[in-house]
Structure formats: C-alpha cells, structure tokens
Short mmCIF file of N, CA and C and ligand atoms in Angstrom, two decimals:
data_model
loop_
_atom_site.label_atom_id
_atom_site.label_comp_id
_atom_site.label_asym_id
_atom_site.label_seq_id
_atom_site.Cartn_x
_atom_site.Cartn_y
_atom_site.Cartn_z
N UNK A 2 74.77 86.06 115.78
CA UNK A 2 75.96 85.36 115.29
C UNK A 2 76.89 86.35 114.57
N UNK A 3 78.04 85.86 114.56
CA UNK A 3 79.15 86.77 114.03
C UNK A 3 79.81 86.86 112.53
N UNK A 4 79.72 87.27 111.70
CA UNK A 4 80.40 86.95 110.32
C UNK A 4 81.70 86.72 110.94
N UNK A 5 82.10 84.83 110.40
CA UNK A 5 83.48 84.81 110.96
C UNK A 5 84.41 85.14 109.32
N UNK A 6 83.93 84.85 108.42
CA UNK A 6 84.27 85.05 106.90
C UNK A 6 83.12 84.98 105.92
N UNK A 7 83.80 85.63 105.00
CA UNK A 7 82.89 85.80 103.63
C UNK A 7 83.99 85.13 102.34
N UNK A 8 83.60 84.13 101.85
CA UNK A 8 84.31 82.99 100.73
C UNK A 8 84.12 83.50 99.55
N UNK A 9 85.23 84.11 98.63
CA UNK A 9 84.99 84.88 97.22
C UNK A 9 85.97 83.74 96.48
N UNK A 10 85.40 82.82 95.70
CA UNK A 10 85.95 82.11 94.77
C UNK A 10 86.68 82.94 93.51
N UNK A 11 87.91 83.16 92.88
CA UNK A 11 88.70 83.73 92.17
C UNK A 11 89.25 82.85 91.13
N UNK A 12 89.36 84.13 89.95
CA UNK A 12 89.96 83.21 89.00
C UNK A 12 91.65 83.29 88.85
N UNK A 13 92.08 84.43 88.91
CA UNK A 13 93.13 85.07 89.21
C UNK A 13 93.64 85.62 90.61
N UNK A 14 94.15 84.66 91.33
CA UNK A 14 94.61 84.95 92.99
C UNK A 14 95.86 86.42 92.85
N UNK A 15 96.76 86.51 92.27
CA UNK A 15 97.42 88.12 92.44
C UNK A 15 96.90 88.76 91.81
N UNK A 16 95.86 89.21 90.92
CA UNK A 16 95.06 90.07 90.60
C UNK A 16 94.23 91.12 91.16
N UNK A 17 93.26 89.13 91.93
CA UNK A 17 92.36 90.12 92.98
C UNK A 17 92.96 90.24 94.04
N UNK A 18 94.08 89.75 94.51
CA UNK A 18 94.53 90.04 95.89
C UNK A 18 95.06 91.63 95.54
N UNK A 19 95.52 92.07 94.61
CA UNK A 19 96.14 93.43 94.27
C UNK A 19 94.42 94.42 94.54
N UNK A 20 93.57 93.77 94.10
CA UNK A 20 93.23 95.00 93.75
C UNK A 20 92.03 94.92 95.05
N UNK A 21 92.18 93.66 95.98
CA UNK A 21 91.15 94.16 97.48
C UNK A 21 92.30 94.83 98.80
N UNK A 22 93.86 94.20 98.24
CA UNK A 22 94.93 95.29 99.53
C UNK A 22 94.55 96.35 98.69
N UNK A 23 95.57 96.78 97.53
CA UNK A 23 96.09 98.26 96.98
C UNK A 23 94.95 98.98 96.84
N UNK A 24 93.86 99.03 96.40
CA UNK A 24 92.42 99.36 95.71
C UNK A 24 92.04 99.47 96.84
N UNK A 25 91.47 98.37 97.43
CA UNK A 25 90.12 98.62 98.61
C UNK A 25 90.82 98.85 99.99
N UNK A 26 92.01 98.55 100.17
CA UNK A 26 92.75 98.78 101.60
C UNK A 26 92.80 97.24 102.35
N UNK A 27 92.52 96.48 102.34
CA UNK A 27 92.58 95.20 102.82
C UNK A 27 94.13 94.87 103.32
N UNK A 28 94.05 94.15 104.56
CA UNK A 28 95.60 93.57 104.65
C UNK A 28 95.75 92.05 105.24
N UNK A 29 96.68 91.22 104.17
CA UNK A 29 96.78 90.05 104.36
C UNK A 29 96.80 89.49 105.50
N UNK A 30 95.94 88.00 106.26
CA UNK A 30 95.48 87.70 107.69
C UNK A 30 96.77 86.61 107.69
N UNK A 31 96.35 85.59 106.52
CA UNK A 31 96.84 84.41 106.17
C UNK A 31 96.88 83.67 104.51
N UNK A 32 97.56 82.66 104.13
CA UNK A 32 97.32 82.10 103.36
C UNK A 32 97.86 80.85 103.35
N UNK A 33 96.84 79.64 103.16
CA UNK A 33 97.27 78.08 103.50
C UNK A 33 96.15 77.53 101.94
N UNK A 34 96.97 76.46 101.63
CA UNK A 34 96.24 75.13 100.91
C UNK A 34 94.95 74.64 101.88
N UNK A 35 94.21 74.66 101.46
CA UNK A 35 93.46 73.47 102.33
C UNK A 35 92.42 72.56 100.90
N UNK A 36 93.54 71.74 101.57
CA UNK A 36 93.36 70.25 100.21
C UNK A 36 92.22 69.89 100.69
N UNK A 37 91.27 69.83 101.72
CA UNK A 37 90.15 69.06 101.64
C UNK A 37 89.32 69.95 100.84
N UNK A 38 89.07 70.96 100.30
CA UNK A 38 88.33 71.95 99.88
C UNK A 38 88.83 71.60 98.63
N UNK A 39 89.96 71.51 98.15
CA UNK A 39 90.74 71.98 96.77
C UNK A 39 91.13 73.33 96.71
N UNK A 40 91.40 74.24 97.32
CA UNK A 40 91.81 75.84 97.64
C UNK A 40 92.88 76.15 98.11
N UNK A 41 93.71 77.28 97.27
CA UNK A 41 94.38 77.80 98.25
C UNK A 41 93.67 78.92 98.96
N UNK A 42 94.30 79.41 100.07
CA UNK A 42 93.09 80.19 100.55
C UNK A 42 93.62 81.57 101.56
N UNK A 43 93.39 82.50 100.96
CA UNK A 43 93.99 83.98 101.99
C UNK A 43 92.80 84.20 102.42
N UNK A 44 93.54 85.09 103.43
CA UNK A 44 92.83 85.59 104.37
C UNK A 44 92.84 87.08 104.68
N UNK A 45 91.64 88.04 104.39
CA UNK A 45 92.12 89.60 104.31
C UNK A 45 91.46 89.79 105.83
N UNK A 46 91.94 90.60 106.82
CA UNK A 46 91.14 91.51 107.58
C UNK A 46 90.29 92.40 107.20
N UNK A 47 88.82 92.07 107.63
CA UNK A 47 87.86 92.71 107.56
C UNK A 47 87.01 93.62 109.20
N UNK A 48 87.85 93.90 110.19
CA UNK A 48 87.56 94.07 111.33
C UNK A 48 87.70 92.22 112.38
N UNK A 49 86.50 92.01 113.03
CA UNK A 49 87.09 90.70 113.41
C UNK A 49 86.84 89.45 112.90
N UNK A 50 86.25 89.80 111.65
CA UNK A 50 86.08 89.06 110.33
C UNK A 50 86.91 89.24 109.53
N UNK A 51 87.05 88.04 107.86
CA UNK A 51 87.44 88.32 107.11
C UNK A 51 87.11 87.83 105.78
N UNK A 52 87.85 88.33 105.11
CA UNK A 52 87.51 87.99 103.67
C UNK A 52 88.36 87.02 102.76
N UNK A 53 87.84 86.13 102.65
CA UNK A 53 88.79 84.82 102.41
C UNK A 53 88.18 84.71 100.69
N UNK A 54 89.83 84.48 100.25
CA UNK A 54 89.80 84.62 98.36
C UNK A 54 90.55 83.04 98.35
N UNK A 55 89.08 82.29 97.25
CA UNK A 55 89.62 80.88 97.44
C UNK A 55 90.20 80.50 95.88
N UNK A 56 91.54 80.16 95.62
CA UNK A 56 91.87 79.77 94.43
C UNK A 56 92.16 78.42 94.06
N UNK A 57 90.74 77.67 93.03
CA UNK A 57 91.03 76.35 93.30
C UNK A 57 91.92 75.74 92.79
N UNK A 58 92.64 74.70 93.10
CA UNK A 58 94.00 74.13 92.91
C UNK A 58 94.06 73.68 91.34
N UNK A 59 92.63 72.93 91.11
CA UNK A 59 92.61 72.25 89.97
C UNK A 59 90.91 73.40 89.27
N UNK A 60 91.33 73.14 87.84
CA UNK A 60 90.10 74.19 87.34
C UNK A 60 88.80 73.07 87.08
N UNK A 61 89.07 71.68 87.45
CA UNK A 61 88.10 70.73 87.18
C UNK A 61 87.35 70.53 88.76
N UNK A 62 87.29 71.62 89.79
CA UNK A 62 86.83 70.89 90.85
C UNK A 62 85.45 71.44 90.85
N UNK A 63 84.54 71.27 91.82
CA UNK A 63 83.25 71.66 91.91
C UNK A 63 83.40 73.27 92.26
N UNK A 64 84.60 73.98 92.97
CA UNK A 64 84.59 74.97 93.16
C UNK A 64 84.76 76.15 92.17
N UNK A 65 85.99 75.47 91.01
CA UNK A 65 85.85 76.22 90.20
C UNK A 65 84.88 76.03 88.98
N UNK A 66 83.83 74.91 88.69
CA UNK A 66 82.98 74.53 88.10
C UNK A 66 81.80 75.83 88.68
N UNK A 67 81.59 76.01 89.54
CA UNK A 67 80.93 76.78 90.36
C UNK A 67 80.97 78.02 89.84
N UNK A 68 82.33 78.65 89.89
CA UNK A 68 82.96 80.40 89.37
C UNK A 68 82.44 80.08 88.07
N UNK A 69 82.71 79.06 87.45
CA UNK A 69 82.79 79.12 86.10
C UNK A 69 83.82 80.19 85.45
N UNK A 70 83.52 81.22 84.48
CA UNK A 70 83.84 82.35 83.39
C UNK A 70 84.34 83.51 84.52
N UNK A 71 83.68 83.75 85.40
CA UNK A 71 84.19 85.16 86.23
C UNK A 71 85.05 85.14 86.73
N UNK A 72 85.66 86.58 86.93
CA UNK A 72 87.08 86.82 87.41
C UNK A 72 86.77 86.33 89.19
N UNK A 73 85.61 86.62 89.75
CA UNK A 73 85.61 86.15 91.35
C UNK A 73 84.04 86.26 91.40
N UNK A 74 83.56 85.24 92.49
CA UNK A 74 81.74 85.24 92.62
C UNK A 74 82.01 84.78 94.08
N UNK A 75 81.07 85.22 94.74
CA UNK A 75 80.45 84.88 96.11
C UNK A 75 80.28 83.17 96.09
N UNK A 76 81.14 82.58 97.12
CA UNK A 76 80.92 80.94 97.44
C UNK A 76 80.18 80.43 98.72
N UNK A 77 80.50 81.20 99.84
CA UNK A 77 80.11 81.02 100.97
C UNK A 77 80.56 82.15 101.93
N UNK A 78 79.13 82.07 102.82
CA UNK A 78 79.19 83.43 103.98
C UNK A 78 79.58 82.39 105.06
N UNK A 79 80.57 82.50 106.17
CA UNK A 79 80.49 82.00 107.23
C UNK A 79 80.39 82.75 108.75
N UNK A 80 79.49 81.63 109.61
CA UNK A 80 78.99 82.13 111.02
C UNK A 80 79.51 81.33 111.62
N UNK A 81 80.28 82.55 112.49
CA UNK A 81 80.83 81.74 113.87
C UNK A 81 80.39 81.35 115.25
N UNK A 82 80.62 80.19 115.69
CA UNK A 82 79.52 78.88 116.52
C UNK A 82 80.80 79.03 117.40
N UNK A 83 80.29 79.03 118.97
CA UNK A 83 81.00 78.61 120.01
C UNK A 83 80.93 77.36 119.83
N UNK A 84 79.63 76.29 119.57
CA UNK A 84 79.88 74.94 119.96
C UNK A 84 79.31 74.06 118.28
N UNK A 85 79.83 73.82 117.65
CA UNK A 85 79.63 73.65 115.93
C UNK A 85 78.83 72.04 116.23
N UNK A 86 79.19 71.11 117.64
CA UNK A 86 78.19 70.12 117.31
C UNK A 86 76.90 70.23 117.66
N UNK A 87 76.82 71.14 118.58
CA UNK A 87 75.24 71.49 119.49
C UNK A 87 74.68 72.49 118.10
N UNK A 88 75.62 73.44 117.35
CA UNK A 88 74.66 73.88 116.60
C UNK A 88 74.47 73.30 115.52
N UNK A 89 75.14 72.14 114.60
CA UNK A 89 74.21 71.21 113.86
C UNK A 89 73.62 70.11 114.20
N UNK A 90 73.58 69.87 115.49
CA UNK A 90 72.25 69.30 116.15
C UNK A 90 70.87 70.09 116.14
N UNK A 91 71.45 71.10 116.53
CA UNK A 91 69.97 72.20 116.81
C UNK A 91 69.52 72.29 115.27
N UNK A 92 70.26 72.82 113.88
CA UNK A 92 69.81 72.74 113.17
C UNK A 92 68.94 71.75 112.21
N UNK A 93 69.46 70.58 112.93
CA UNK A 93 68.76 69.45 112.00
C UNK A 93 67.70 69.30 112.77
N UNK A 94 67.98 69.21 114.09
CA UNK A 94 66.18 69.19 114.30
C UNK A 94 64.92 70.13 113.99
N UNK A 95 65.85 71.25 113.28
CA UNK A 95 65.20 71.84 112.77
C UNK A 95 64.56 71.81 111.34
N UNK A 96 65.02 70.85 110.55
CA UNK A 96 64.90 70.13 109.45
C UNK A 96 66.18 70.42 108.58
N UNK A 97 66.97 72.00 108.94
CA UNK A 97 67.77 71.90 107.84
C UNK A 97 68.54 70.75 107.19
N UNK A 98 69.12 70.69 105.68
CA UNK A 98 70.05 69.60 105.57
C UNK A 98 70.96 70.36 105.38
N UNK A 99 71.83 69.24 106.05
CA UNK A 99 73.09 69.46 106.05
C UNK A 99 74.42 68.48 104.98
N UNK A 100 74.92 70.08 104.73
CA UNK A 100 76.16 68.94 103.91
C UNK A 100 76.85 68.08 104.46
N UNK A 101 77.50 68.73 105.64
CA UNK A 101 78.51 67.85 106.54
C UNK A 101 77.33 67.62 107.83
N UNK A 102 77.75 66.60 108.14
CA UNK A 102 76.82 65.96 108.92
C UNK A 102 77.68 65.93 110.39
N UNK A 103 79.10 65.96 110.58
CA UNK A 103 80.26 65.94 111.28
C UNK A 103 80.96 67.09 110.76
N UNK A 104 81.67 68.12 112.22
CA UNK A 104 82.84 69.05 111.60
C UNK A 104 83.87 68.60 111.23
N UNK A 105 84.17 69.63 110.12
CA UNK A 105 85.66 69.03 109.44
C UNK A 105 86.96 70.52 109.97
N UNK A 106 87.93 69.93 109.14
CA UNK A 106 88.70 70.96 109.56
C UNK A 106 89.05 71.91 108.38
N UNK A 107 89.18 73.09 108.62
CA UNK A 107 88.81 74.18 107.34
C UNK A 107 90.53 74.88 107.92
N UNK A 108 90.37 76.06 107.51
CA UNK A 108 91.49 77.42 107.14
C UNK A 108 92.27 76.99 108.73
N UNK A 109 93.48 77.45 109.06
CA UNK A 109 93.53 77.03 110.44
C UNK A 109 93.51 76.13 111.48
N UNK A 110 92.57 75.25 111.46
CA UNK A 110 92.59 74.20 112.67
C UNK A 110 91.18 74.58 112.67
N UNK A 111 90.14 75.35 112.10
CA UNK A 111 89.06 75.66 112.67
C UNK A 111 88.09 74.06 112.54
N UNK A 112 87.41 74.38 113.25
CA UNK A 112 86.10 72.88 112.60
C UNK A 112 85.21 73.70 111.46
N UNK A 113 84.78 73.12 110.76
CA UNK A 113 83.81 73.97 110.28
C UNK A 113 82.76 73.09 109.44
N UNK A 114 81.39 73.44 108.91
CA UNK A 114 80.49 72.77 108.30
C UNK A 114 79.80 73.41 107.36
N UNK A 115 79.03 72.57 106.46
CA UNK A 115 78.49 72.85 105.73
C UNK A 115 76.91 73.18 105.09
N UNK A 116 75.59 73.73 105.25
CA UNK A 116 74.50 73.37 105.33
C UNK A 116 74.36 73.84 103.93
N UNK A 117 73.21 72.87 103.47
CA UNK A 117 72.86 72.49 102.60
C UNK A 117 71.93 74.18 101.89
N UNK A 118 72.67 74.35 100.98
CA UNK A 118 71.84 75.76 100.05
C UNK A 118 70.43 75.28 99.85
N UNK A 119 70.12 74.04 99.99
CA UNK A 119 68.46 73.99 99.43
C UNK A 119 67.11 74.41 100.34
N UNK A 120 68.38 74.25 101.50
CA UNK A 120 67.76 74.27 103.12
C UNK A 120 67.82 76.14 103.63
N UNK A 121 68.98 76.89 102.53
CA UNK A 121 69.59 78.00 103.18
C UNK A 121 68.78 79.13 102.23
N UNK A 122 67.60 78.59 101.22
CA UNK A 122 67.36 80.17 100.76
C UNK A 122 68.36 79.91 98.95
N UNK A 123 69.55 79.16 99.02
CA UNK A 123 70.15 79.30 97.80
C UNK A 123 71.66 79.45 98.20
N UNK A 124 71.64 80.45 98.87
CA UNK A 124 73.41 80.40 99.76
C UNK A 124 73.79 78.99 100.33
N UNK A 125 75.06 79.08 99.95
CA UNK A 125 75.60 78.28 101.06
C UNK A 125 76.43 79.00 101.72
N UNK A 126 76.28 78.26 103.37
CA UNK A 126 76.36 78.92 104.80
C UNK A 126 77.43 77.59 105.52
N UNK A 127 78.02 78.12 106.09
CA UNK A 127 79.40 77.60 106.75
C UNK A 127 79.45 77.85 108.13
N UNK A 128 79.29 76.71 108.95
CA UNK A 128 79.52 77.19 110.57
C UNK A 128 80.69 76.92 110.58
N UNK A 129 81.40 78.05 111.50
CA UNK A 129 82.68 77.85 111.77
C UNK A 129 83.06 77.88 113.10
N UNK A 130 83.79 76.78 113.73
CA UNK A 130 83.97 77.13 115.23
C UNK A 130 85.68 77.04 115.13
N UNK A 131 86.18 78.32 115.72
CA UNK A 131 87.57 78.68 115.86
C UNK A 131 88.25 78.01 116.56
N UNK A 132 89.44 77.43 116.24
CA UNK A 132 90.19 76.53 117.13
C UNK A 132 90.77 77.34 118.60
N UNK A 133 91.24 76.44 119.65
CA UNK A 133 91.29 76.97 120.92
C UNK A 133 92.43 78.24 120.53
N UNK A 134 93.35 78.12 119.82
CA UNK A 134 94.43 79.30 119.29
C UNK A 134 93.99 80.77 118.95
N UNK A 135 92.35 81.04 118.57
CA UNK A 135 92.35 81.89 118.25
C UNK A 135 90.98 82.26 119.30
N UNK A 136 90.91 83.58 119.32
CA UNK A 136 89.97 84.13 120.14
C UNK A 136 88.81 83.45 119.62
N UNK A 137 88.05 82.99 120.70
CA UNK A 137 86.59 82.21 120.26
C UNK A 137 85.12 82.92 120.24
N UNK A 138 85.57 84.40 120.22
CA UNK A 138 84.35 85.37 120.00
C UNK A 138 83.49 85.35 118.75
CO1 LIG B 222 84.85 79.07 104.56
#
C-alpha cells in the first residue's frame, strides 16, 4: 500500500506552514476547509504523497482536544485503497473496528475512512480512495 498522506494536527497554521516550505523545502499541494473533520487543511508535496497540516476550526473539537498544548503532533497516517468498500469489508472480517463503517468524503472529493486505533496498535489509520480526478495509484 501507498502512503497517500501523513495528518500533523497544528496549533499555529502560518508558523508551521513557514517552517515545513522555507525550513524543510516543502511546496504547497492544496488547502480546503473540510467541515466534516472540523479542519482547515493543506496539503504539502511529499513525492506522490503528502503531508497534510490540519488546523482545527474550533479549539473545543476532538481534534484539537487531541494536540492539546503542542505546537503540532502526529493525527493520522493515511493508505491509499483502489477500492475503500472491498477494503473495509476485508478488514472487518478481519475483526478490525472500524470508525467509519461507510466512506465519507475527506480533502478533495476523496472517500476516505476511519479504523479504529484500538484495532490499529494505537495509531489511527485512514483509508483513502482518490477521487476519479486524481491519479488512482
Ligand atoms: Co487524512
């Protein structure tokens, strides 16, 4: 499977966006709201992955309850799925739980889901299947 993104929850969105372009070399993919999350949400090129910096809208949501005190912490790794319902089928019969039980729609138009950290080791893990617009590798 492919790292389609890596989710860095932030406390300060032009801060760290300054210092993963200017500092680390990164260059902006995208940046959209996505209200079902509570996030705004960029998008850095990381090769044919990326690195998505999520800034939550409100400081009372589970996401930023989550960051808590830090300037940015690891939220979610995501893997990209040609077919996102066959692979949380396959996974549940595998026992994992799952957060989303149905894909939703994430950054883009993508579908994407959620499995359950209790099921994942402690991470939470994000299938993502790319909408027909973008290369589906
Ligand atoms: Co994500």
């Amino acid at each position: 499977m492919t790292i389609d993104h890596v989710a860095i929850v932030v406390k300060d969105l032009d801060a760290t966006l300054r210092f993963y372009t200017e500092t680390l070399g990164f260059s902006e993919l995208y940046r959209e709201v996505i209200y079902d999350q509570g996030v705004e949400a960029v998008g850095l090129k990381a090769g044919d992955s990326s690195v998505e910096l999520l800034l939550p809208l409100t400081e009372s949501s589970p996401v930023a309850r989550y960051r808590g005190d830090a300037a940015t912490k690891l939220h979610h790794t995501a893997y990209r799925v040609a077919d996102i319902d066959a692979a949380l089928r396959a996974l549940k019969e595998k026992g994992v739980a799952l957060i989303d039980e149905r894909p939703r729609r994430g950054a883009h138009g993508n579908l994407i889901a959620f499995l359950h950290p209790k099921s994942t080791g402690g991470v939470l893990i994000e299938l993502c299947q790319p909408s027909r617009s973008r290369s589906p590798e």
